[in-house]
PDB file of C-alpha atoms in Angstrom:
ATOM      1  CA  MET H   1     121.943  31.885 221.416  1.00 47.00           C
ATOM      2  CA  SER H   2     120.834  28.563 222.858  1.00 68.00           C
ATOM      3  CA  ASN H   3     119.178  28.534 226.262  1.00 90.00           C
ATOM      4  CA  VAL H   4     119.209  24.780 226.833  1.00 96.00           C
ATOM      5  CA  ASP H   5     119.855  23.440 230.324  1.00 97.00           C
ATOM      6  CA  PRO H   6     123.027  21.334 229.921  1.00 96.00           C
ATOM      7  CA  LEU H   7     121.888  18.731 232.481  1.00 97.00           C
ATOM      8  CA  LEU H   8     118.495  18.300 230.801  1.00 97.00           C
ATOM      9  CA  LYS H   9     120.271  17.927 227.451  1.00 96.00           C
ATOM     10  CA  ARG H  10     122.589  15.312 228.953  1.00 96.00           C
ATOM     11  CA  LEU H  11     119.650  13.365 230.410  1.00 96.00           C
ATOM     12  CA  THR H  12     117.646  13.407 227.164  1.00 96.00           C
ATOM     13  CA  ASP H  13     120.723  12.391 225.166  1.00 95.00           C
ATOM     14  CA  ARG H  14     121.164   9.446 227.536  1.00 95.00           C
ATOM     15  CA  VAL H  15     117.508   8.429 227.098  1.00 96.00           C
ATOM     16  CA  GLU H  16     118.059   8.485 223.332  1.00 94.00           C
ATOM     17  CA  ARG H  17     121.361   6.638 223.408  1.00 93.00           C
ATOM     18  CA  GLU H  18     120.501   3.954 225.984  1.00 95.00           C
ATOM     19  CA  GLY H  19     116.794   3.408 225.325  1.00 94.00           C
ATOM     20  CA  LEU H  20     115.807   4.547 228.786  1.00 95.00           C
ATOM     21  CA  ALA H  21     112.639   6.287 229.954  1.00 96.00           C
ATOM     22  CA  LEU H  22     112.642   9.191 232.395  1.00 97.00           C
ATOM     23  CA  PRO H  23     109.594  10.488 234.302  1.00 98.00           C
ATOM     24  CA  ILE H  24     109.708  14.288 234.268  1.00 98.00           C
ATOM     25  CA  THR H  25     107.665  17.437 234.698  1.00 97.00           C
ATOM     26  CA  LEU H  26     108.477  20.459 232.545  1.00 98.00           C
ATOM     27  CA  VAL H  27     107.568  24.129 232.423  1.00 97.00           C
ATOM     28  CA  VAL H  28     107.209  25.176 228.783  1.00 97.00           C
ATOM     29  CA  LYS H  29     106.231  28.802 228.139  1.00 95.00           C
ATOM     30  CA  GLY H  30     104.458  28.909 231.496  1.00 95.00           C
ATOM     31  CA  THR H  31     102.607  25.630 230.936  1.00 96.00           C
ATOM     32  CA  THR H  32     103.248  22.604 233.128  1.00 96.00           C
ATOM     33  CA  ILE H  33     103.590  19.343 231.208  1.00 97.00           C
ATOM     34  CA  THR H  34     104.265  15.987 232.830  1.00 97.00           C
ATOM     35  CA  GLY H  35     105.101  12.625 231.275  1.00 97.00           C
ATOM     36  CA  GLU H  36     107.904  10.245 230.476  1.00 97.00           C
ATOM     37  CA  VAL H  37     110.825  11.151 228.215  1.00 98.00           C
ATOM     38  CA  VAL H  38     111.318   8.376 225.652  1.00 97.00           C
ATOM     39  CA  GLN H  39     113.459   7.825 222.590  1.00 96.00           C
ATOM     40  CA  HIS H  40     112.500   9.626 219.387  1.00 95.00           C
ATOM     41  CA  ALA H  41     111.930   6.244 217.693  1.00 95.00           C
ATOM     42  CA  VAL H  42     109.503   5.111 220.422  1.00 96.00           C
ATOM     43  CA  TRP H  43     107.571   8.379 220.183  1.00 95.00           C
ATOM     44  CA  ALA H  44     107.351   8.165 216.363  1.00 94.00           C
ATOM     45  CA  GLU H  45     106.345   4.483 216.503  1.00 95.00           C
ATOM     46  CA  HIS H  46     103.468   5.194 218.897  1.00 94.00           C
ATOM     47  CA  ILE H  47     102.174   8.004 216.697  1.00 95.00           C
ATOM     48  CA  ALA H  48     102.475   5.874 213.542  1.00 94.00           C
ATOM     49  CA  GLU H  49     100.484   3.095 215.239  1.00 94.00           C
ATOM     50  CA  GLN H  50      97.784   5.471 216.468  1.00 93.00           C
ATOM     51  CA  LEU H  51      97.410   7.047 213.040  1.00 93.00           C
ATOM     52  CA  ALA H  52      97.359   3.692 211.247  1.00 92.00           C
ATOM     53  CA  GLU H  53      94.524   2.522 213.515  1.00 93.00           C
ATOM     54  CA  SER H  54      92.623   5.785 213.160  1.00 89.00           C
ATOM     55  CA  GLU H  55      89.593   6.185 210.960  1.00 88.00           C
ATOM     56  CA  SER H  56      90.251   9.908 210.616  1.00 89.00           C
ATOM     57  CA  ARG H  57      91.680  11.707 207.603  1.00 91.00           C
ATOM     58  CA  ALA H  58      94.942  12.055 209.545  1.00 90.00           C
ATOM     59  CA  SER H  59      95.602   8.318 209.095  1.00 91.00           C
ATOM     60  CA  VAL H  60      97.400   9.102 205.814  1.00 93.00           C
ATOM     61  CA  PHE H  61     100.259  10.540 207.885  1.00 94.00           C
ATOM     62  CA  ALA H  62     101.075   7.200 209.552  1.00 94.00           C
ATOM     63  CA  ALA H  63     103.707   6.528 206.881  1.00 93.00           C
ATOM     64  CA  ASP H  64     105.454   9.813 207.680  1.00 94.00           C
ATOM     65  CA  PHE H  65     105.853   8.858 211.324  1.00 94.00           C
ATOM     66  CA  ALA H  66     106.953   5.339 210.372  1.00 92.00           C
ATOM     67  CA  TRP H  67     109.616   7.028 208.224  1.00 92.00           C
ATOM     68  CA  ALA H  68     110.598   9.318 211.154  1.00 90.00           C
ATOM     69  CA  GLN H  69     110.937   6.277 213.419  1.00 91.00           C
ATOM     70  CA  ALA H  70     113.722   4.929 211.192  1.00 88.00           C
ATOM     71  CA  GLN H  71     115.600   8.255 211.105  1.00 86.00           C
ATOM     72  CA  PRO H  72     118.220   8.943 213.756  1.00 77.00           C
ATOM     73  CA  GLU H  73     117.395  12.011 215.833  1.00 78.00           C
ATOM     74  CA  SER H  74     120.053  14.469 214.757  1.00 72.00           C
ATOM     75  CA  GLY H  75     121.231  17.268 216.994  1.00 79.00           C
ATOM     76  CA  GLY H  76     119.134  16.286 219.983  1.00 86.00           C
ATOM     77  CA  SER H  77     117.159  19.532 219.937  1.00 94.00           C
ATOM     78  CA  TYR H  78     113.918  17.938 221.138  1.00 96.00           C
ATOM     79  CA  LEU H  79     112.649  15.723 223.893  1.00 97.00           C
ATOM     80  CA  HIS H  80     109.795  13.307 223.361  1.00 97.00           C
ATOM     81  CA  LEU H  81     107.139  12.564 225.964  1.00 97.00           C
ATOM     82  CA  ASN H  82     104.962   9.496 226.168  1.00 96.00           C
ATOM     83  CA  GLY H  83     101.867   9.791 228.345  1.00 95.00           C
ATOM     84  CA  GLY H  84     102.310  13.546 228.379  1.00 96.00           C
ATOM     85  CA  LYS H  85      99.680  15.662 230.122  1.00 96.00           C
ATOM     86  CA  VAL H  86      99.164  19.362 230.523  1.00 96.00           C
ATOM     87  CA  VAL H  87      98.516  20.116 234.186  1.00 95.00           C
ATOM     88  CA  SER H  88      96.350  23.120 235.101  1.00 90.00           C
ATOM     89  CA  ASP H  89      94.139  24.057 238.045  1.00 85.00           C
ATOM     90  CA  GLY H  90      94.262  20.584 239.615  1.00 83.00           C
ATOM     91  CA  ALA H  91      93.310  18.812 236.379  1.00 86.00           C
ATOM     92  CA  SER H  92      95.312  17.229 233.575  1.00 90.00           C
ATOM     93  CA  PHE H  93      94.593  16.559 229.922  1.00 90.00           C
ATOM     94  CA  PRO H  94      94.440  14.647 227.714  1.00 90.00           C
ATOM     95  CA  GLU H  95      92.966  12.182 230.185  1.00 84.00           C
ATOM     96  CA  HIS H  96      95.106   9.204 229.127  1.00 85.00           C
ATOM     97  CA  GLY H  97      98.152  11.194 228.108  1.00 91.00           C
ATOM     98  CA  GLY H  98      99.486  12.106 224.727  1.00 94.00           C
ATOM     99  CA  LEU H  99     102.666  12.128 222.699  1.00 96.00           C
ATOM    100  CA  PHE H 100     104.558  15.412 222.861  1.00 97.00           C
ATOM    101  CA  ARG H 101     107.644  16.712 221.035  1.00 97.00           C
ATOM    102  CA  ILE H 102     109.115  19.712 222.816  1.00 97.00           C
ATOM    103  CA  GLY H 103     112.093  21.861 221.872  1.00 97.00           C
ATOM    104  CA  LEU H 104     114.722  21.726 224.600  1.00 97.00           C
ATOM    105  CA  ASP H 105     115.210  25.471 224.209  1.00 97.00           C
ATOM    106  CA  GLU H 106     111.541  26.003 225.150  1.00 97.00           C
ATOM    107  CA  VAL H 107     111.902  24.376 228.594  1.00 98.00           C
ATOM    108  CA  SER H 108     112.319  26.987 231.327  1.00 97.00           C
ATOM    109  CA  GLY H 109     112.136  24.625 234.300  1.00 97.00           C
ATOM    110  CA  TRP H 110     111.861  20.945 235.146  1.00 98.00           C
ATOM    111  CA  PHE H 111     111.979  18.335 237.880  1.00 97.00           C
ATOM    112  CA  LEU H 112     112.231  14.572 237.889  1.00 97.00           C
ATOM    113  CA  GLY H 113     108.939  12.776 238.450  1.00 96.00           C
ATOM    114  CA  GLU H 114     105.454  13.107 237.102  1.00 93.00           C
ATOM    115  CA  ILE H 115     102.578  15.025 238.632  1.00 91.00           C
ATOM    116  CA  ARG H 116      99.603  12.801 239.398  1.00 86.00           C
ATOM    117  CA  VAL H 117      96.258  14.548 239.466  1.00 79.00           C
ATOM    118  CA  HIS H 118      93.497  12.690 241.270  1.00 71.00           C
ATOM    119  CA  GLY H 119      89.957  13.557 240.308  1.00 60.00           C
TER     120      GLY H 119
END
């Protein structure tokens, strides 16, 4: 049984279809995550670029994300965040934001807009 908010699904489908970006804050298994919903292809492209530029052993996976970028997102079961941050106790991390892929069925709450934590 799917527990996906139909409005959130509609909004993320629209982001995917129209190439939009949507600032949002989510509650996922009790964790608050804030960022900007972007298209699957944008998310995969950013990861591929980061891995390709990396000197770590993970750089070998850049090709996998370049491949994923070219694949249409089927089913729309996920949302993709750019600049995503976990917010906890008045702090957020990673400091400059990260790239998140979150199952829509894992989101228990959300609101439009990002939380800004000032240190």
